[in-house]
CSV table of C-alpha atoms in Angstrom, one decimal:
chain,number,residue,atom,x,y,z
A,1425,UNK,CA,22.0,-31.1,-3.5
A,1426,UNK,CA,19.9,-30.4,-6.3
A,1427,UNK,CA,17.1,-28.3,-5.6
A,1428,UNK,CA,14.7,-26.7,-7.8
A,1429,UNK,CA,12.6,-23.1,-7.5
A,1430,UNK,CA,9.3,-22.6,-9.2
A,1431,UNK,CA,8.7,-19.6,-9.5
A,1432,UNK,CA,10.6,-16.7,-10.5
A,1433,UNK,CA,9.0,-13.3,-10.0
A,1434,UNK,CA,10.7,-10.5,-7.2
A,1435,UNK,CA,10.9,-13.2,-4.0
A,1436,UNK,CA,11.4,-15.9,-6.5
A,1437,UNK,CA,14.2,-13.8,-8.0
A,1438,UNK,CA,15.8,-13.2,-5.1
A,1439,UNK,CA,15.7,-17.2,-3.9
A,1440,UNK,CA,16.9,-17.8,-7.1
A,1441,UNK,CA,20.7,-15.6,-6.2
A,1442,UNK,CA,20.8,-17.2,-2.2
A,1443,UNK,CA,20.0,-20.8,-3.7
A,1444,UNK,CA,22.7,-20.2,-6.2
A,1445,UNK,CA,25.5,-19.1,-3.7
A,1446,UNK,CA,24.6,-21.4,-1.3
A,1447,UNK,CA,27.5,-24.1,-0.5
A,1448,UNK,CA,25.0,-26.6,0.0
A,1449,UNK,CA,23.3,-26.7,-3.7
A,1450,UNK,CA,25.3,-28.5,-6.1
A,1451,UNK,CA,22.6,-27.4,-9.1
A,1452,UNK,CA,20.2,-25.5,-9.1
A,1453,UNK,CA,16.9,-25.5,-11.4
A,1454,UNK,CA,14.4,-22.9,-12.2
A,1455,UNK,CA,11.6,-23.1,-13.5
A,1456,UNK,CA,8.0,-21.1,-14.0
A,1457,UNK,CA,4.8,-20.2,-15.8
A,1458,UNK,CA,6.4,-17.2,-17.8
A,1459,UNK,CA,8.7,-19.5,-18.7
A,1460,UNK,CA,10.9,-16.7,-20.0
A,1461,UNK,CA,11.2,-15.2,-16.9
A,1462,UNK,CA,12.3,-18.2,-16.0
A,1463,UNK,CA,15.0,-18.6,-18.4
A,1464,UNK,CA,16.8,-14.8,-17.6
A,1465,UNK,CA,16.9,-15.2,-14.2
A,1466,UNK,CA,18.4,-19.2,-14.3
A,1467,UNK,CA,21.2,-16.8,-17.0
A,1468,UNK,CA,21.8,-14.4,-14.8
A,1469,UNK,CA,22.2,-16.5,-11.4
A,1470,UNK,CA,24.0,-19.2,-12.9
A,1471,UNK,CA,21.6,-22.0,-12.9
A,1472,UNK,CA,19.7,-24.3,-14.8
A,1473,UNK,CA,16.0,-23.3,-16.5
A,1474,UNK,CA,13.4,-26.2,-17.3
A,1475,UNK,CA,9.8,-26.4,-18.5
A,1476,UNK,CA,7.3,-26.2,-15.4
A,1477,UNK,CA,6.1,-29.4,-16.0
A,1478,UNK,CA,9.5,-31.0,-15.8
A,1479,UNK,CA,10.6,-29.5,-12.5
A,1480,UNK,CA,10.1,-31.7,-10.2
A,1481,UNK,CA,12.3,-35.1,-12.0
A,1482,UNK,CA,15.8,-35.7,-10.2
A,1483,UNK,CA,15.7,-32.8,-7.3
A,1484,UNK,CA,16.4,-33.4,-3.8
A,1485,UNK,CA,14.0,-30.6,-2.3
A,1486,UNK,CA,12.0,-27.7,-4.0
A,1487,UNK,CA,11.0,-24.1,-3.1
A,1488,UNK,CA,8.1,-22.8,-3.8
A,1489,UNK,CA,8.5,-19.4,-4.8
A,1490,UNK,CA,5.2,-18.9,-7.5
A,1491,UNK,CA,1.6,-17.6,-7.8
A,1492,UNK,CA,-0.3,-18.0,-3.9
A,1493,UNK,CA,-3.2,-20.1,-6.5
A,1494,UNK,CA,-0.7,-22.7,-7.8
A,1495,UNK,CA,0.8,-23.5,-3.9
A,1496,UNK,CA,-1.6,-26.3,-3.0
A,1497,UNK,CA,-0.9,-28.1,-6.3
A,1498,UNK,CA,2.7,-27.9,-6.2
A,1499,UNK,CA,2.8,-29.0,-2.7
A,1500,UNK,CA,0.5,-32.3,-3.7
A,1501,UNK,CA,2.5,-32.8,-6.5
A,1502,UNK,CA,5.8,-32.9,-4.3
A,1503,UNK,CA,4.8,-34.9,-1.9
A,1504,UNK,CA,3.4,-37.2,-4.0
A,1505,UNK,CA,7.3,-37.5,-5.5
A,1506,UNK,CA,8.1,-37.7,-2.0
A,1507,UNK,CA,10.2,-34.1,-1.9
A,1508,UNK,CA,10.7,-31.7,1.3
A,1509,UNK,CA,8.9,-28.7,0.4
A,1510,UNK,CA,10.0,-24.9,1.4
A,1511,UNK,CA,6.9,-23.4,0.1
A,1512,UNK,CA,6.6,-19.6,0.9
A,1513,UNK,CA,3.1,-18.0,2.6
A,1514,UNK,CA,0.5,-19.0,2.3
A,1515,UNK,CA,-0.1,-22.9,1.5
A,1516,UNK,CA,-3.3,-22.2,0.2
A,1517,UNK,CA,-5.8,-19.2,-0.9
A,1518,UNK,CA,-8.5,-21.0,1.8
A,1519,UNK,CA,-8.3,-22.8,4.9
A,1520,UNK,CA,-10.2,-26.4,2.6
A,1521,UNK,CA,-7.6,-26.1,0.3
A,1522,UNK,CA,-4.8,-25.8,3.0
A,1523,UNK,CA,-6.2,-28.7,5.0
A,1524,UNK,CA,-5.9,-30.8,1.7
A,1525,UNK,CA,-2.2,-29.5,1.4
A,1526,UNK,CA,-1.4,-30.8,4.7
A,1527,UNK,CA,-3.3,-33.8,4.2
A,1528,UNK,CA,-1.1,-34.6,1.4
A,1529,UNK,CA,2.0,-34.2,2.9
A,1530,UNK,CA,1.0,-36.0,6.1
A,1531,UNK,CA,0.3,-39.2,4.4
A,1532,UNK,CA,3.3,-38.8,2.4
A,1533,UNK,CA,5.5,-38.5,5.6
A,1534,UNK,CA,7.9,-35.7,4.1
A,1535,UNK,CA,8.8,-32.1,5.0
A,1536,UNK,CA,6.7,-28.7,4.4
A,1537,UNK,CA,8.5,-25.8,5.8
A,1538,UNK,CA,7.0,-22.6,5.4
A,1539,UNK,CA,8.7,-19.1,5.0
A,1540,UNK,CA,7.5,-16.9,7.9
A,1541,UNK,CA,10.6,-15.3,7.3
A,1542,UNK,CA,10.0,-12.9,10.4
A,1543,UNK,CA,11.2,-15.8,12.8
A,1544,UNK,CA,14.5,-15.6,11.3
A,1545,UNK,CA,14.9,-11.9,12.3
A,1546,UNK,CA,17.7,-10.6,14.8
A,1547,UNK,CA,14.7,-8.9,16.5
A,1548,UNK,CA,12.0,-10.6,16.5
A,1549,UNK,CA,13.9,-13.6,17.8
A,1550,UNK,CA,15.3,-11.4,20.6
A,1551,UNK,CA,11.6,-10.2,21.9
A,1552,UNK,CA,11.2,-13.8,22.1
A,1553,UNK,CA,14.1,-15.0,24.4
A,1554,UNK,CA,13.6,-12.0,26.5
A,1555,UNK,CA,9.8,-12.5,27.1
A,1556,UNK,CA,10.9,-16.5,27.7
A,1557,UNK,CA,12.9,-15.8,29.9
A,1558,UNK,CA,10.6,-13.9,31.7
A,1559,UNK,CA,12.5,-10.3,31.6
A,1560,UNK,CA,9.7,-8.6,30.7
A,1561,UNK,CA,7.6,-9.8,34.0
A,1562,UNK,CA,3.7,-10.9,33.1
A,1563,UNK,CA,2.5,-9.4,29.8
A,1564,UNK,CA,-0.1,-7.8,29.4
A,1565,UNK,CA,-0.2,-6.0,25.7
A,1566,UNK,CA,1.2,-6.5,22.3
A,1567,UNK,CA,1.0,-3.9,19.5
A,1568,UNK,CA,2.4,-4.9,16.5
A,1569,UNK,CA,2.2,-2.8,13.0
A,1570,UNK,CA,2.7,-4.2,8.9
A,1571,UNK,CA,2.6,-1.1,7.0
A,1572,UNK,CA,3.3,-1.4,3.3
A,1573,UNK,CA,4.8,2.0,1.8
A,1574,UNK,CA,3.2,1.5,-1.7
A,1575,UNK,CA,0.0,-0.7,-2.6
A,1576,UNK,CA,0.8,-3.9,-4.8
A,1577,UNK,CA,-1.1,-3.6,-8.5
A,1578,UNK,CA,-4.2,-3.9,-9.1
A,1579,UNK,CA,-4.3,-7.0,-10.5
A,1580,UNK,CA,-2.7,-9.0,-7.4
A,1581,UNK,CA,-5.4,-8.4,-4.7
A,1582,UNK,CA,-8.3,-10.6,-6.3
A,1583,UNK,CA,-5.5,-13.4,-6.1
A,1584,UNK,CA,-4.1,-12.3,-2.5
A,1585,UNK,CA,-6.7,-13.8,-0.4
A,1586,UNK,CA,-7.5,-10.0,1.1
A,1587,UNK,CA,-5.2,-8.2,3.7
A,1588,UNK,CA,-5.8,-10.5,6.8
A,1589,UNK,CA,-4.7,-13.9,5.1
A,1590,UNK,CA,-2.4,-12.2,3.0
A,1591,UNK,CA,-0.4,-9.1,5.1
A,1592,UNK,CA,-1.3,-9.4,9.0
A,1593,UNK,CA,-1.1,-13.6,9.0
A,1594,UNK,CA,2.6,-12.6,9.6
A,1595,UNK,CA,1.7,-10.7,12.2
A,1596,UNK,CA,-0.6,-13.6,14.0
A,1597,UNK,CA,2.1,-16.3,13.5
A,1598,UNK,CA,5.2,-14.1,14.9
A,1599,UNK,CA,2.4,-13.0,18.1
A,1600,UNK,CA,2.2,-16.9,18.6
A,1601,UNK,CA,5.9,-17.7,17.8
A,1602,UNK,CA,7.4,-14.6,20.6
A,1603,UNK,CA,4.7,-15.2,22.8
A,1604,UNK,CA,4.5,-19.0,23.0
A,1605,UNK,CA,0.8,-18.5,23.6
A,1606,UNK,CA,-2.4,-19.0,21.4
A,1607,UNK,CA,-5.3,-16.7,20.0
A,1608,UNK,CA,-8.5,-17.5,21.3
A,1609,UNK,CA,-10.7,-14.5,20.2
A,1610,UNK,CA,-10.7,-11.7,17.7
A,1611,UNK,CA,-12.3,-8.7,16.7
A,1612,UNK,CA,-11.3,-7.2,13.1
A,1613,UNK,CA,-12.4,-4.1,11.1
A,1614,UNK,CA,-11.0,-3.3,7.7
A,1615,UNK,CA,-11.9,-0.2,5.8
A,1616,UNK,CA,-11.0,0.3,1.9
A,1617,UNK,CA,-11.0,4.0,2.3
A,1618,UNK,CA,-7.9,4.9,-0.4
A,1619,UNK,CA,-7.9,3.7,-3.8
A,1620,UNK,CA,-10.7,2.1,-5.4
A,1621,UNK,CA,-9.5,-1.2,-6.2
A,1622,UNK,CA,-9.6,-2.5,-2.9
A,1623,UNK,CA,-13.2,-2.0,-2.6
A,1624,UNK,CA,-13.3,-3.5,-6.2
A,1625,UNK,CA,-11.8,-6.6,-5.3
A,1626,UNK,CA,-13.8,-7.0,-2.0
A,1627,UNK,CA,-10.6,-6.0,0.3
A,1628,UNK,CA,-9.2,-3.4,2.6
A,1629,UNK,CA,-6.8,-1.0,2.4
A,1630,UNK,CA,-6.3,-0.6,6.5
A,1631,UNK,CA,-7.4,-3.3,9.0
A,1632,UNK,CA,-7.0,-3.5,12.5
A,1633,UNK,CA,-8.0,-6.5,15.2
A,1634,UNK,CA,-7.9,-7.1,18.5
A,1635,UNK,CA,-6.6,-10.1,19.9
A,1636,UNK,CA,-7.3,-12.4,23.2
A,1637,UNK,CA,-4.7,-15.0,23.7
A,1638,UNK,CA,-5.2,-17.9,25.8
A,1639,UNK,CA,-3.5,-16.6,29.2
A,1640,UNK,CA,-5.4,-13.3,29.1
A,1641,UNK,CA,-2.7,-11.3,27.4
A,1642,UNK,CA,-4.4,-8.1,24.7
A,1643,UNK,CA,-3.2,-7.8,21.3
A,1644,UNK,CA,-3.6,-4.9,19.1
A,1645,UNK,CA,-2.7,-5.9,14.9
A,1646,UNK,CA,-2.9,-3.2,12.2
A,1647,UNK,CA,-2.2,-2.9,8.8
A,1648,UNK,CA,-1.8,-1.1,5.8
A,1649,UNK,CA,-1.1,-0.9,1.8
A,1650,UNK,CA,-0.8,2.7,2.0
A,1651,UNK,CA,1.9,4.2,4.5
A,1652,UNK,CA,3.6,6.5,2.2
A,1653,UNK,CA,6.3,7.6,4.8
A,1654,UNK,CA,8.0,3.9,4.0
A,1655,UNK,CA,8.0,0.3,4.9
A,1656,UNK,CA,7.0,-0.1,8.5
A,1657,UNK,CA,6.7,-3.6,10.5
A,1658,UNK,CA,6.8,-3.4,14.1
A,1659,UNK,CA,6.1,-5.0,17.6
A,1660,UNK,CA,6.1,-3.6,20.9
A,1661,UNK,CA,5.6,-6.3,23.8
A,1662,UNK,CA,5.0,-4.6,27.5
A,1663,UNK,CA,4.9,-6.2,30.9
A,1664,UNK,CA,4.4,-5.1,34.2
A,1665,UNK,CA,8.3,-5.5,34.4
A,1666,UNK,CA,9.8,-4.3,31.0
A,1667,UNK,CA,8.6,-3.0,27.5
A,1668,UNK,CA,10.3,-4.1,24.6
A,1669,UNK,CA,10.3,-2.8,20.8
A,1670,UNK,CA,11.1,-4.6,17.1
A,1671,UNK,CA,11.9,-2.9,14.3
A,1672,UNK,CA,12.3,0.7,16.2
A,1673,UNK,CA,15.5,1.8,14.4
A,1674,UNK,CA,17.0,4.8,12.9
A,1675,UNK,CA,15.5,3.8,9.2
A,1676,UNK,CA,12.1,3.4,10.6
A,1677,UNK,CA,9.3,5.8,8.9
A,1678,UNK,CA,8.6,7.1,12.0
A,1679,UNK,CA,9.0,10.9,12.9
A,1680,UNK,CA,8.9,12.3,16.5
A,1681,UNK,CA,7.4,15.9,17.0
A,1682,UNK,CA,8.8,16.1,20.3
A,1683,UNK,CA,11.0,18.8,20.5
A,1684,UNK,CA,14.1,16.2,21.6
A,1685,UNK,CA,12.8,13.8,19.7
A,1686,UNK,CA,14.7,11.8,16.7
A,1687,UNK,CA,14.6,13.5,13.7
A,1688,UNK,CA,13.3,12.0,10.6
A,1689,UNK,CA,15.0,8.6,9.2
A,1690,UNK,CA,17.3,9.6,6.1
A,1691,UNK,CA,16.4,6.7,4.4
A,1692,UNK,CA,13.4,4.9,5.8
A,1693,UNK,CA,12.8,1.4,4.7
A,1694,UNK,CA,11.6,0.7,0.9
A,1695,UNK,CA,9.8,-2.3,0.6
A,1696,UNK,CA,10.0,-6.1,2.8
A,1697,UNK,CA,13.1,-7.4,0.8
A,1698,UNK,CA,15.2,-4.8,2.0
A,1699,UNK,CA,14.3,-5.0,5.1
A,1700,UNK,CA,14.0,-8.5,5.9
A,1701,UNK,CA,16.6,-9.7,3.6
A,1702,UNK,CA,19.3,-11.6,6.1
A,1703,UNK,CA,16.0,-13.3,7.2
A,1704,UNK,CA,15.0,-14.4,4.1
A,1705,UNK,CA,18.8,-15.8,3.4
A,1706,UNK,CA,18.6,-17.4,7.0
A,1707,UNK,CA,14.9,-19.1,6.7
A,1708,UNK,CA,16.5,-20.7,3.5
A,1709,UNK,CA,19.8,-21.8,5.1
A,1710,UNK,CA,17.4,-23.3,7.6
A,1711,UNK,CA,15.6,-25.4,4.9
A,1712,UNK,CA,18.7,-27.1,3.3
A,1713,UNK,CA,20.1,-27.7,6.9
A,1714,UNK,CA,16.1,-29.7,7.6
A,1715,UNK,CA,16.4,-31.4,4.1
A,1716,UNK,CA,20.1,-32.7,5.3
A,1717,UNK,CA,18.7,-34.0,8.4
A,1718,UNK,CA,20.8,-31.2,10.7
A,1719,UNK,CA,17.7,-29.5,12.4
A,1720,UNK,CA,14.5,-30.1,13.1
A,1721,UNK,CA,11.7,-27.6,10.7
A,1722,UNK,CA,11.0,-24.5,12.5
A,1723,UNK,CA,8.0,-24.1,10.9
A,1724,UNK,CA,6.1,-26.8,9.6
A,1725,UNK,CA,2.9,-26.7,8.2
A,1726,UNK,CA,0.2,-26.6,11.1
A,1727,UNK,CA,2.5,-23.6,12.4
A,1728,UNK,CA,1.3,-22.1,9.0
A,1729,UNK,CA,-2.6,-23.0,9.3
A,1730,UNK,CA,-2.9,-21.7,13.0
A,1731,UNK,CA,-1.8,-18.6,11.7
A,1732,UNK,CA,-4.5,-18.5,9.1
A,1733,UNK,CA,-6.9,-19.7,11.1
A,1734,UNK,CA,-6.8,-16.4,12.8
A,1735,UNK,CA,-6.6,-14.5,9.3
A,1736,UNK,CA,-10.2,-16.6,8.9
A,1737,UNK,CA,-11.6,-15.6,12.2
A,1738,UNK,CA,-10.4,-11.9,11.5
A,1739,UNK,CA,-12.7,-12.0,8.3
A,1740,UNK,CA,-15.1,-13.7,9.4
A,1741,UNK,CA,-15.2,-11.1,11.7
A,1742,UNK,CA,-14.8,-7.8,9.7
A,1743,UNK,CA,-17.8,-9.5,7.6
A,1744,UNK,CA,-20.1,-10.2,10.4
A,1745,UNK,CA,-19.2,-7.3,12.5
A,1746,UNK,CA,-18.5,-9.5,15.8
A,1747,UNK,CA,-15.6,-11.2,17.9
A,1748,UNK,CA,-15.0,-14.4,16.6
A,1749,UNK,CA,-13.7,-17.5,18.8
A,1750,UNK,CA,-11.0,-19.3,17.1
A,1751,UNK,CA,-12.8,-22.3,17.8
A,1752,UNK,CA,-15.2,-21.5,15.4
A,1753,UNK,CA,-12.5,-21.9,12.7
A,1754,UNK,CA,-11.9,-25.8,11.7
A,1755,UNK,CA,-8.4,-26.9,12.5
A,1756,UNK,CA,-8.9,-30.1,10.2
């Protein structure tokens, strides 16, 4: 297959080496607004580079890899040339613009997958088949935690769509996907306590919501640019028969003061590539197996906007000060 990757900047980059070593692409083209960027990485990984504006003539599928502002375009544009589409998170800055995404590619009939790369994870995909198959008895509280070690720069959170849409909508999509259940109310707060560009660009540093899903279940999400003890994304899932934890390991930035406690991890997690790397490899093997007809999408695009629709409800709600029902949030 030929398949072509716009964008090219750290997740781009790293796209750029699976794509390449992947026995499925034939060629691979690159392509992106830096457009010499573009160029050194297509050098380095062995594939082709092209102008932006010629990317999409001759593929078989393209990822989407650049700039959250340019996704909605890009997906148009490919569905329009009748492409599948693996488009990473979000499809749009705003839930009008991701309704017009979808919109596209429904009446086109082709293939959006998006990369919520946490389904793809050993553990996360575990939790699920355990609560599934009802090991865990009725549950009744999940925690779950997206800590970044370092904040992004400056420049990147006016363009983020703010730590709900942009962070936690992980967080609300893998809740739905382990769970198999949906959010039906939430309460958020946010506070930009911490350096003063978040308050500058009208976002939060920390945020925190509470979450009602449909059969009754509690949900606790919180987040953070600032956890300088490392990366740390977690979810703990409790029943009234068994408790379960992702991402509790001996590299995660967590230190026990118990006195038998573990001691501090030697080398704590760094950043979301190295953590979730096999699961970015896997959503992408995934997406070539879709585009040869050999599975069905695991994660098409109304998976996507029912995640954001709870990102919305969450800001509605940190702006408002009260719960929000998702049903206030248009689904279309």
């Amino acid at each position: 297959m030929r398949i072509g990757l716009m964008g090219t900047g750290r997740i781009g980059s790293f796209h750029a080496g699976v794509l390449s070593r992947h026995p499925a692409v034939g060629s691979l083209v690159l392509a992106d607004a830096d457009a010499g960027r573009a160029a050194e990485v297509a050098a380095r990984v062995g594939a082709e580079f092209t102008p932006a504006e010629d990317l999409l003539t001759g593929l078989d599928a393209l990822v989407i890899a650049s700039a959250t502002a340019a996704h909605a375009e890009l997906i148009g544009r490919a569905a329009r040339a009748g492409l599948p589409v693996f488009c990473e998170k979000p499809i749009a800055v705003d839930l009008p613009g991701t309704l017009e995404a979808l919109r596209e590619v429904t009446a086109a009939g082709t293939v959006l997958q998006l990369g919520f790369m946490r389904r793809f994870d050993a553990g996360y995909a575990g939790a699920r088949a355990r609560v599934r198959a009802g090991e865990l008895g009725r549950l009744h509280t999940v925690r779950t935690v997206s800590s970044d070690a370092a904040p992004p720069p400056a420049a990147y959170l006016p363009l983020s769509g703010g730590l709900y849409r942009d962070c936690l909508v992980h967080d609300f999509d893998i809740l739905r996907w382990v769970t198999g259940r949906e959010v039906t109310r939430v309460y958020a707060v946010g506070s930009a306590a911490g350096p003063e560009m978040f308050a500058a660009a009208d976002d939060v540093a920390t945020a925190a919501a509470l979450l009602t899903l449909d059969d009754g279940t509690l949900a606790t999400a919180t987040a953070t640019r600032c956890n300088g003890a490392g990366y740390d994304v977690r979810m703990e899932l409790a029943g009234d028969v068994a408790q379960v934890a992702v991402g509790l390991d001996d590299r995660t930035p967590l230190t026990s003061v118990e006195p038998s406690g573990p001691p501090a991890p030697a080398k704590p997690w760094s950043g979301f590539l190295e953590r979730f790397a096999p699961a970015y490899e896997a959503e992408l093997d995934a997406f070539l197996a879709v585009v040869r007809g050999l599975r069905p999408n695991p994660c098409d695009g109304r998976e996507a906007l029912e995640a954001l629709r709870v990102a919305e409800a969450c800001e509605v709600s940190r702006r408002e000060g009260r719960a929000v029902r998702l049903a206030e949030i248009p689904d279309r």
